[in-house]
mmCIF file of C-alpha atoms and ligand atoms in Angstrom:
data_model
loop_
_atom_site.group_PDB
_atom_site.id
_atom_site.type_symbol
_atom_site.label_atom_id
_atom_site.label_comp_id
_atom_site.label_asym_id
_atom_site.label_seq_id
_atom_site.Cartn_x
_atom_site.Cartn_y
_atom_site.Cartn_z
ATOM 1 C CA MET A 1 0.000 0.000 0.000
ATOM 2 C CA ASP A 2 1.402 3.401 -1.041
ATOM 3 C CA LYS A 3 2.383 5.876 1.689
ATOM 4 C CA PRO A 4 -0.252 8.667 1.820
ATOM 5 C CA ILE A 5 0.830 11.665 -0.240
ATOM 6 C CA LYS A 6 1.315 14.797 1.847
ATOM 7 C CA ARG A 7 4.397 16.509 0.377
ATOM 8 C CA ILE A 8 4.930 16.999 -3.371
ATOM 9 C CA ALA A 9 8.056 18.203 -5.163
ATOM 10 C CA VAL A 10 7.422 20.001 -8.472
ATOM 11 C CA TYR A 11 10.028 20.921 -11.063
ATOM 12 C CA THR A 12 10.451 22.248 -14.584
ATOM 13 C CA SER A 13 13.019 20.603 -16.807
ATOM 14 C CA GLY A 14 14.351 20.704 -20.368
ATOM 15 C CA GLY A 15 13.571 23.533 -22.773
ATOM 16 C CA ASP A 16 11.311 26.095 -21.113
ATOM 17 C CA ALA A 17 7.854 26.693 -22.592
ATOM 18 C CA PRO A 18 5.326 29.522 -22.198
ATOM 19 C CA GLY A 19 2.690 28.257 -19.787
ATOM 20 C CA MET A 20 5.000 26.368 -17.441
ATOM 21 C CA ASN A 21 4.316 28.986 -14.774
ATOM 22 C CA ALA A 22 0.566 28.553 -15.233
ATOM 23 C CA ALA A 23 0.968 24.811 -14.721
ATOM 24 C CA LEU A 24 3.080 25.385 -11.603
ATOM 25 C CA ARG A 25 0.439 27.772 -10.248
ATOM 26 C CA ALA A 26 -2.293 25.168 -10.774
ATOM 27 C CA VAL A 27 -0.210 22.465 -9.061
ATOM 28 C CA VAL A 28 0.405 24.632 -5.993
ATOM 29 C CA ARG A 29 -3.163 25.943 -5.689
ATOM 30 C CA THR A 30 -4.716 22.476 -6.161
ATOM 31 C CA ALA A 31 -2.287 20.924 -3.682
ATOM 32 C CA TYR A 32 -3.137 23.468 -1.002
ATOM 33 C CA TYR A 33 -6.836 22.906 -1.637
ATOM 34 C CA HIS A 34 -6.184 19.287 -0.666
ATOM 35 C CA ASP A 35 -3.995 20.250 2.343
ATOM 36 C CA LEU A 36 -0.820 19.027 0.678
ATOM 37 C CA HIS A 37 2.552 20.781 0.984
ATOM 38 C CA VAL A 38 4.486 21.704 -2.166
ATOM 39 C CA TYR A 39 8.230 22.101 -2.619
ATOM 40 C CA GLY A 40 9.650 23.733 -5.719
ATOM 41 C CA VAL A 41 12.845 22.199 -7.115
ATOM 42 C CA PHE A 42 14.991 24.882 -8.748
ATOM 43 C CA ARG A 43 16.757 24.221 -12.086
ATOM 44 C CA GLY A 44 15.234 20.802 -12.704
ATOM 45 C CA TYR A 45 17.325 17.693 -12.075
ATOM 46 C CA GLU A 46 20.479 19.759 -11.516
ATOM 47 C CA GLY A 47 18.773 21.462 -8.577
ATOM 48 C CA MET A 48 17.352 18.169 -7.316
ATOM 49 C CA ILE A 49 20.878 16.724 -7.179
ATOM 50 C CA ASP A 50 22.094 19.814 -5.307
ATOM 51 C CA GLY A 51 19.135 19.844 -2.887
ATOM 52 C CA LYS A 52 17.747 23.149 -4.167
ATOM 53 C CA LEU A 53 14.199 22.666 -2.842
ATOM 54 C CA GLU A 54 12.101 25.392 -1.263
ATOM 55 C CA ARG A 55 8.595 25.323 0.214
ATOM 56 C CA LEU A 56 6.075 27.036 -2.100
ATOM 57 C CA GLU A 57 3.101 28.832 -0.600
ATOM 58 C CA ARG A 58 0.001 30.004 -2.461
ATOM 59 C CA ARG A 59 1.362 33.539 -2.655
ATOM 60 C CA ASP A 60 4.575 32.321 -4.312
ATOM 61 C CA VAL A 61 2.601 31.515 -7.469
ATOM 62 C CA GLY A 62 0.608 34.734 -7.510
ATOM 63 C CA ASN A 63 0.983 37.009 -10.551
ATOM 64 C CA ILE A 64 2.800 34.408 -12.699
ATOM 65 C CA ILE A 65 0.046 32.947 -14.892
ATOM 66 C CA HIS A 66 0.805 35.505 -17.608
ATOM 67 C CA ARG A 67 4.607 35.133 -17.512
ATOM 68 C CA GLY A 68 6.675 33.114 -19.990
ATOM 69 C CA GLY A 69 9.624 31.068 -18.848
ATOM 70 C CA THR A 70 9.621 29.301 -15.457
ATOM 71 C CA ILE A 71 10.134 30.853 -12.021
ATOM 72 C CA LEU A 72 11.677 27.534 -10.938
ATOM 73 C CA LYS A 73 14.282 27.888 -13.694
ATOM 74 C CA THR A 74 15.249 24.827 -15.732
ATOM 75 C CA ALA A 75 18.389 23.080 -16.930
ATOM 76 C CA ARG A 76 19.562 20.098 -18.922
ATOM 77 C CA SER A 77 21.388 17.756 -16.538
ATOM 78 C CA LYS A 78 24.187 15.422 -17.641
ATOM 79 C CA ARG A 79 24.731 14.351 -14.020
ATOM 80 C CA PHE A 80 21.169 13.036 -13.750
ATOM 81 C CA ARG A 81 21.877 10.621 -16.594
ATOM 82 C CA THR A 82 24.192 8.734 -14.170
ATOM 83 C CA ALA A 83 23.007 6.376 -11.427
ATOM 84 C CA GLU A 84 25.135 8.337 -8.955
ATOM 85 C CA GLY A 85 23.426 11.588 -9.943
ATOM 86 C CA ARG A 86 19.963 10.069 -9.540
ATOM 87 C CA LYS A 87 20.959 8.676 -6.135
ATOM 88 C CA LEU A 88 21.953 12.156 -4.972
ATOM 89 C CA ALA A 89 18.686 13.515 -6.360
ATOM 90 C CA TYR A 90 16.676 10.905 -4.477
ATOM 91 C CA GLU A 91 18.587 11.668 -1.270
ATOM 92 C CA SER A 92 17.539 15.305 -1.664
ATOM 93 C CA LEU A 93 13.904 14.220 -1.937
ATOM 94 C CA LEU A 94 14.299 12.071 1.172
ATOM 95 C CA ALA A 95 15.840 14.983 3.068
ATOM 96 C CA PHE A 96 12.670 16.989 2.438
ATOM 97 C CA ASP A 97 10.418 13.981 3.148
ATOM 98 C CA ILE A 98 8.901 14.172 -0.343
ATOM 99 C CA ASP A 99 6.179 11.593 -1.105
ATOM 100 C CA ALA A 100 5.695 12.269 -4.835
ATOM 101 C CA CYS A 101 6.986 14.395 -7.724
ATOM 102 C CA ILE A 102 5.364 16.360 -10.509
ATOM 103 C CA ALA A 103 7.639 16.869 -13.529
ATOM 104 C CA ILE A 104 6.834 19.612 -16.042
ATOM 105 C CA GLY A 105 8.795 19.137 -19.258
ATOM 106 C CA GLY A 106 9.284 17.125 -22.424
ATOM 107 C CA ASN A 107 10.586 13.773 -23.559
ATOM 108 C CA GLY A 108 13.955 14.036 -21.830
ATOM 109 C CA THR A 109 12.314 15.120 -18.578
ATOM 110 C CA PHE A 110 10.048 12.086 -18.586
ATOM 111 C CA MET A 111 12.890 9.705 -19.394
ATOM 112 C CA GLY A 112 14.581 10.929 -16.216
ATOM 113 C CA ALA A 113 11.341 10.769 -14.248
ATOM 114 C CA LYS A 114 10.737 7.179 -15.319
ATOM 115 C CA LEU A 115 14.234 6.150 -14.208
ATOM 116 C CA LEU A 116 13.836 7.900 -10.844
ATOM 117 C CA SER A 117 10.448 6.282 -10.196
ATOM 118 C CA GLU A 118 11.730 2.810 -11.196
ATOM 119 C CA GLU A 119 14.949 3.018 -9.172
ATOM 120 C CA TYR A 120 13.433 4.548 -6.027
ATOM 121 C CA GLN A 121 9.682 3.740 -6.249
ATOM 122 C CA ILE A 122 8.700 7.360 -5.873
ATOM 123 C CA PRO A 123 5.348 8.223 -7.524
ATOM 124 C CA ILE A 124 5.756 10.705 -10.361
ATOM 125 C CA ILE A 125 3.272 12.450 -12.655
ATOM 126 C CA GLY A 126 4.439 14.264 -15.782
ATOM 127 C CA ILE A 127 2.916 17.402 -17.274
ATOM 128 C CA PRO A 128 3.780 17.869 -21.001
ATOM 129 C CA GLY A 129 5.566 21.223 -21.189
ATOM 130 C CA THR A 130 7.431 21.730 -24.468
ATOM 131 C CA ILE A 131 6.839 23.942 -27.495
ATOM 132 C CA ASP A 132 7.529 20.952 -29.790
ATOM 133 C CA ASN A 133 4.125 19.265 -29.263
ATOM 134 C CA ASP A 134 5.900 15.972 -29.964
ATOM 135 C CA LEU A 135 4.651 13.927 -27.003
ATOM 136 C CA TYR A 136 2.453 10.856 -27.482
ATOM 137 C CA GLY A 137 -0.604 10.897 -25.226
ATOM 138 C CA THR A 138 -1.709 14.478 -25.616
ATOM 139 C CA ASP A 139 -3.144 16.492 -28.491
ATOM 140 C CA TYR A 140 -1.326 19.570 -27.227
ATOM 141 C CA THR A 141 1.725 20.262 -25.084
ATOM 142 C CA ILE A 142 2.016 23.424 -23.012
ATOM 143 C CA GLY A 143 3.783 26.150 -24.981
ATOM 144 C CA PHE A 144 2.988 24.872 -28.465
ATOM 145 C CA ASP A 145 0.102 27.282 -29.123
ATOM 146 C CA THR A 146 2.140 30.273 -27.967
ATOM 147 C CA ALA A 147 5.137 29.201 -30.056
ATOM 148 C CA ILE A 148 3.132 28.829 -33.287
ATOM 149 C CA ASN A 149 1.481 32.195 -32.707
ATOM 150 C CA THR A 150 4.947 33.744 -32.278
ATOM 151 C CA ALA A 151 6.162 32.003 -35.435
ATOM 152 C CA VAL A 152 3.105 32.998 -37.489
ATOM 153 C CA GLU A 153 3.481 36.624 -36.383
ATOM 154 C CA ALA A 154 7.131 36.523 -37.487
ATOM 155 C CA VAL A 155 6.252 35.006 -40.880
ATOM 156 C CA ASP A 156 3.521 37.628 -41.403
ATOM 157 C CA ARG A 157 6.271 40.251 -41.058
ATOM 158 C CA ILE A 158 8.541 38.331 -43.430
ATOM 159 C CA ARG A 159 5.738 38.185 -46.020
ATOM 160 C CA ASP A 160 5.549 42.001 -46.060
ATOM 161 C CA THR A 161 9.201 42.439 -47.033
ATOM 162 C CA ALA A 162 9.250 39.375 -49.303
ATOM 163 C CA ASP A 163 6.291 40.895 -51.181
ATOM 164 C CA SER A 164 7.951 44.327 -51.373
ATOM 165 C CA HIS A 165 11.190 42.925 -52.811
ATOM 166 C CA ASN A 166 9.846 39.934 -54.782
ATOM 167 C CA ARG A 167 12.029 37.656 -52.657
ATOM 168 C CA LEU A 168 12.064 33.967 -51.699
ATOM 169 C CA PHE A 169 12.434 33.489 -47.918
ATOM 170 C CA PHE A 170 13.360 30.307 -46.103
ATOM 171 C CA VAL A 171 12.160 30.594 -42.491
ATOM 172 C CA GLU A 172 13.431 28.064 -39.944
ATOM 173 C CA VAL A 173 11.327 27.149 -36.914
ATOM 174 C CA MET A 174 12.039 24.933 -33.898
ATOM 175 C CA GLY A 175 10.531 21.540 -33.123
ATOM 176 C CA ARG A 176 13.649 19.411 -32.622
ATOM 177 C CA HIS A 177 12.897 16.207 -34.597
ATOM 178 C CA SER A 178 9.213 16.997 -35.230
ATOM 179 C CA GLY A 179 7.331 19.168 -37.690
ATOM 180 C CA PHE A 180 4.285 20.228 -35.650
ATOM 181 C CA ILE A 181 5.476 23.831 -35.301
ATOM 182 C CA ALA A 182 6.491 24.041 -38.969
ATOM 183 C CA LEU A 183 3.262 22.526 -40.324
ATOM 184 C CA ASN A 184 0.941 24.692 -38.239
ATOM 185 C CA THR A 185 3.027 27.813 -38.914
ATOM 186 C CA GLY A 186 2.957 27.020 -42.638
ATOM 187 C CA ILE A 187 -0.834 26.670 -42.673
ATOM 188 C CA GLY A 188 -1.434 29.649 -40.405
ATOM 189 C CA SER A 189 0.869 31.962 -42.353
ATOM 190 C CA GLY A 190 -0.198 30.772 -45.795
ATOM 191 C CA ALA A 191 3.373 29.791 -46.670
ATOM 192 C CA GLY A 192 4.119 28.409 -50.117
ATOM 193 C CA SER A 193 5.847 25.252 -48.851
ATOM 194 C CA VAL A 194 6.656 23.439 -45.625
ATOM 195 C CA MET A 195 9.641 21.142 -45.100
ATOM 196 C CA VAL A 196 9.173 18.778 -42.153
ATOM 197 C CA PRO A 197 11.106 15.691 -40.954
ATOM 198 C CA GLU A 198 8.018 13.477 -41.230
ATOM 199 C CA VAL A 199 7.418 14.084 -44.967
ATOM 200 C CA ASP A 200 10.123 13.074 -47.453
ATOM 201 C CA THR A 201 10.044 16.076 -49.796
ATOM 202 C CA SER A 202 13.190 16.169 -51.975
ATOM 203 C CA ILE A 203 14.991 19.363 -52.932
ATOM 204 C CA ASP A 204 14.031 18.680 -56.573
ATOM 205 C CA GLN A 205 10.357 18.447 -55.595
ATOM 206 C CA LEU A 206 10.639 21.721 -53.703
ATOM 207 C CA VAL A 207 12.327 23.358 -56.717
ATOM 208 C CA GLU A 208 9.532 22.097 -58.995
ATOM 209 C CA LYS A 209 6.908 23.665 -56.720
ATOM 210 C CA LEU A 210 8.796 26.969 -56.667
ATOM 211 C CA LYS A 211 9.173 26.916 -60.471
ATOM 212 C CA LYS A 212 5.433 26.309 -60.928
ATOM 213 C CA GLY A 213 4.691 29.251 -58.660
ATOM 214 C CA TYR A 214 7.155 31.437 -60.521
ATOM 215 C CA LYS A 215 5.492 30.515 -63.855
ATOM 216 C CA ARG A 216 2.117 31.448 -62.302
ATOM 217 C CA LYS A 217 3.597 34.893 -61.618
ATOM 218 C CA LYS A 218 4.002 34.198 -57.879
ATOM 219 C CA LEU A 219 6.340 37.119 -57.361
ATOM 220 C CA PHE A 220 7.540 36.079 -53.906
ATOM 221 C CA SER A 221 7.409 32.966 -51.759
ATOM 222 C CA VAL A 222 7.979 31.783 -48.195
ATOM 223 C CA VAL A 223 9.155 28.269 -47.306
ATOM 224 C CA ILE A 224 8.861 27.117 -43.679
ATOM 225 C CA VAL A 225 11.650 24.737 -42.651
ATOM 226 C CA ALA A 226 11.514 22.582 -39.513
ATOM 227 C CA GLU A 227 14.982 22.632 -37.928
ATOM 228 C CA GLY A 228 15.091 18.826 -37.895
ATOM 229 C CA ASN A 229 14.494 18.454 -41.638
ATOM 230 C CA LYS A 230 16.583 15.717 -43.276
ATOM 231 C CA HIS A 231 18.005 18.160 -45.858
ATOM 232 C CA GLY A 232 19.241 20.508 -43.132
ATOM 233 C CA GLY A 233 18.031 23.834 -41.750
ATOM 234 C CA ALA A 234 16.838 26.864 -43.710
ATOM 235 C CA THR A 235 20.361 27.987 -44.627
ATOM 236 C CA GLU A 236 21.356 24.590 -46.027
ATOM 237 C CA ILE A 237 18.087 24.130 -47.919
ATOM 238 C CA ALA A 238 18.243 27.656 -49.380
ATOM 239 C CA GLN A 239 21.742 26.905 -50.667
ATOM 240 C CA GLN A 240 20.652 23.618 -52.260
ATOM 241 C CA VAL A 241 17.657 25.302 -53.933
ATOM 242 C CA LYS A 242 19.730 28.242 -55.210
ATOM 243 C CA GLU A 243 22.058 25.826 -56.974
ATOM 244 C CA LYS A 244 19.096 24.550 -59.008
ATOM 245 C CA PHE A 245 16.795 27.572 -59.220
ATOM 246 C CA ASP A 246 18.041 31.119 -58.732
ATOM 247 C CA PHE A 247 15.209 33.173 -60.235
ATOM 248 C CA TYR A 248 14.363 34.708 -56.850
ATOM 249 C CA ASP A 249 16.545 36.848 -54.682
ATOM 250 C CA THR A 250 16.759 34.460 -51.705
ATOM 251 C CA LYS A 251 16.954 35.240 -47.987
ATOM 252 C CA VAL A 252 16.979 33.159 -44.768
ATOM 253 C CA THR A 253 15.446 33.922 -41.358
ATOM 254 C CA ILE A 254 15.897 31.673 -38.320
ATOM 255 C CA ILE A 255 13.274 32.524 -35.684
ATOM 256 C CA GLY A 256 15.120 30.570 -32.999
ATOM 257 C CA HIS A 257 14.481 31.088 -29.312
ATOM 258 C CA LEU A 258 11.898 33.811 -29.883
ATOM 259 C CA GLN A 259 9.541 30.798 -30.099
ATOM 260 C CA ARG A 260 10.340 29.870 -26.502
ATOM 261 C CA GLY A 261 9.549 33.235 -24.900
ATOM 262 C CA GLY A 262 6.683 35.595 -24.470
ATOM 263 C CA ALA A 263 3.457 35.666 -22.511
ATOM 264 C CA PRO A 264 1.591 32.351 -22.845
ATOM 265 C CA SER A 265 -1.562 32.451 -24.963
ATOM 266 C CA CYS A 266 -4.911 32.001 -23.238
ATOM 267 C CA PHE A 267 -5.115 28.525 -24.759
ATOM 268 C CA ASP A 268 -1.800 27.589 -23.140
ATOM 269 C CA ARG A 269 -2.809 29.106 -19.783
ATOM 270 C CA VAL A 270 -6.055 27.124 -19.735
ATOM 271 C CA LEU A 271 -4.288 23.936 -20.934
ATOM 272 C CA ALA A 272 -1.571 24.365 -18.289
ATOM 273 C CA SER A 273 -4.142 24.995 -15.557
ATOM 274 C CA ARG A 274 -6.122 21.878 -16.530
ATOM 275 C CA LEU A 275 -3.012 19.669 -16.656
ATOM 276 C CA GLY A 276 -1.599 21.010 -13.380
ATOM 277 C CA PHE A 277 -4.945 20.507 -11.643
ATOM 278 C CA ALA A 278 -5.250 16.986 -13.108
ATOM 279 C CA ALA A 279 -1.711 16.069 -12.008
ATOM 280 C CA VAL A 280 -2.438 16.718 -8.320
ATOM 281 C CA GLU A 281 -5.923 15.185 -8.350
ATOM 282 C CA GLY A 282 -4.554 12.243 -10.324
ATOM 283 C CA LEU A 283 -1.903 11.590 -7.655
ATOM 284 C CA LEU A 284 -4.598 11.595 -4.972
ATOM 285 C CA LYS A 285 -6.701 9.164 -7.014
ATOM 286 C CA GLY A 286 -3.771 6.751 -7.289
ATOM 287 C CA GLU A 287 -2.357 7.663 -10.709
ATOM 288 C CA ARG A 288 1.370 6.818 -10.778
ATOM 289 C CA ASN A 289 4.132 7.245 -13.363
ATOM 290 C CA VAL A 290 1.815 8.696 -16.001
ATOM 291 C CA MET A 291 1.700 11.884 -18.057
ATOM 292 C CA THR A 292 -1.359 14.075 -17.928
ATOM 293 C CA GLY A 293 -2.700 15.027 -21.351
ATOM 294 C CA ILE A 294 -5.637 16.418 -23.238
ATOM 295 C CA GLN A 295 -7.222 14.155 -25.875
ATOM 296 C CA ASN A 296 -10.408 15.243 -27.668
ATOM 297 C CA ASN A 297 -10.652 17.927 -25.011
ATOM 298 C CA GLU A 298 -10.753 15.350 -22.213
ATOM 299 C CA ILE A 299 -8.083 14.889 -19.529
ATOM 300 C CA SER A 300 -6.109 11.663 -19.990
ATOM 301 C CA TYR A 301 -3.326 9.784 -18.181
ATOM 302 C CA THR A 302 -0.751 7.991 -20.333
ATOM 303 C CA PRO A 303 1.976 5.720 -18.910
ATOM 304 C CA LEU A 304 5.298 7.567 -18.956
ATOM 305 C CA SER A 305 6.822 4.625 -20.819
ATOM 306 C CA ASP A 306 4.324 5.143 -23.672
ATOM 307 C CA ALA A 307 4.703 8.922 -23.683
ATOM 308 C CA ILE A 308 8.460 8.473 -24.043
ATOM 309 C CA THR A 309 8.595 5.652 -26.581
ATOM 310 C CA LYS A 310 5.486 5.899 -28.796
ATOM 311 C CA GLU A 311 5.662 8.121 -31.869
ATOM 312 C CA LYS A 312 3.199 10.978 -32.216
ATOM 313 C CA ASN A 313 2.494 11.260 -35.926
ATOM 314 C CA LEU A 314 2.023 14.477 -37.824
ATOM 315 C CA GLN A 315 -1.600 14.664 -38.958
ATOM 316 C CA GLU A 316 -1.591 13.423 -42.578
ATOM 317 C CA ASP A 317 -4.832 15.224 -43.398
ATOM 318 C CA LEU A 318 -3.224 18.532 -42.358
ATOM 319 C CA VAL A 319 -0.151 17.813 -44.501
ATOM 320 C CA ARG A 320 -2.374 17.110 -47.542
ATOM 321 C CA MET A 321 -4.519 20.190 -46.895
ATOM 322 C CA ALA A 322 -1.407 22.404 -46.523
ATOM 323 C CA GLU A 323 -0.135 21.200 -49.910
ATOM 324 C CA ILE A 324 -3.456 21.933 -51.621
ATOM 325 C CA LEU A 325 -4.073 25.330 -50.017
ATOM 326 C CA ALA A 326 -0.545 26.493 -50.912
ATOM 327 C CA MET A 327 -0.995 25.893 -54.627
HETATM 328 O O1 F6P B 401 12.573 21.148 -27.064
HETATM 329 C C1 F6P B 401 12.312 22.514 -27.191
HETATM 330 C C2 F6P B 401 13.369 23.165 -28.046
HETATM 331 O O2 F6P B 401 13.044 24.515 -28.201
HETATM 332 C C3 F6P B 401 13.535 22.534 -29.414
HETATM 333 O O3 F6P B 401 12.510 22.895 -30.318
HETATM 334 C C4 F6P B 401 14.901 23.059 -29.782
HETATM 335 O O4 F6P B 401 15.541 22.292 -30.779
HETATM 336 C C5 F6P B 401 15.636 22.929 -28.444
HETATM 337 O O5 F6P B 401 14.655 23.070 -27.427
HETATM 338 C C6 F6P B 401 16.709 23.966 -28.240
HETATM 339 O O6 F6P B 401 17.357 23.640 -27.012
HETATM 340 P P1 F6P B 401 18.267 24.732 -26.245
HETATM 341 O O7 F6P B 401 17.347 25.816 -25.765
HETATM 342 O O8 F6P B 401 18.885 23.944 -25.128
HETATM 343 O O9 F6P B 401 19.244 25.223 -27.262
#
């Protein structure tokens, strides 16, 4: 029989995402509603190893729902990948008499959480916080909506100058090995083409599309490139295209970490609040070593092992629609 849960440690880990603070706020407020104590771990697994835990009160999460980033800070931890590092981390949790953890992060965060829970039998619940939206078990990850709105706003600005100069722009977006940001930015910005890791579009095929547009008097064009594309990033793809088709004056813009910052959208604040609330109530209902998620607008709990290992596929119907609407 599990020990009753009275003290929860919560941490943010991996790449930060707009909405992480909203999730943290929901965790703390829901925990206090159920008379639980919450400890914030600073700088993710690095801070856990170093014992950087501090009690969080309700007021500590006031006035943060609208702030990007994470007040707990985050880090990528090489030490935590070692058994010795995880042992030190667990000893920190013991020192604060922690009964369970809530991990807010992405794939790497949950891989660490799964190891910690297996090696030390500590209950953990994951909250999907990454702009990449690449986690199986949830339709949306916290930060994704804000990131695509940032990217679409940037591409709207690029379109203005591309139109003024009759230029071809290659715009690179984040997403690590996935194309969710690129595909949704491409559709939302009305881009001419989208290059994503999940769809095997050759450079020749891209050149053919650009040539057809040029023949149809398309005086400028914007191509959205997911950073994980097999042909390289925007700079590499632009170079390969220019070698075959140089009718446009070509430019490259890499949006980069702008996609990670900024005030979270309302969608992300509501999503983060729902997932943070569900994480605490799930722990109290006996959920263990699962990731909270939203599927068809319903809260779901997916085993961490599935969230980590199962592929989340890019929606094929969206890919097909994007192709057709860009013609
Ligand atoms: O996982 C989120 C993410 O923004 C990816 O899209 C990107 O490739 C990566 O983090 C960048 O990591 P860092 O901020 O450590 O350079």
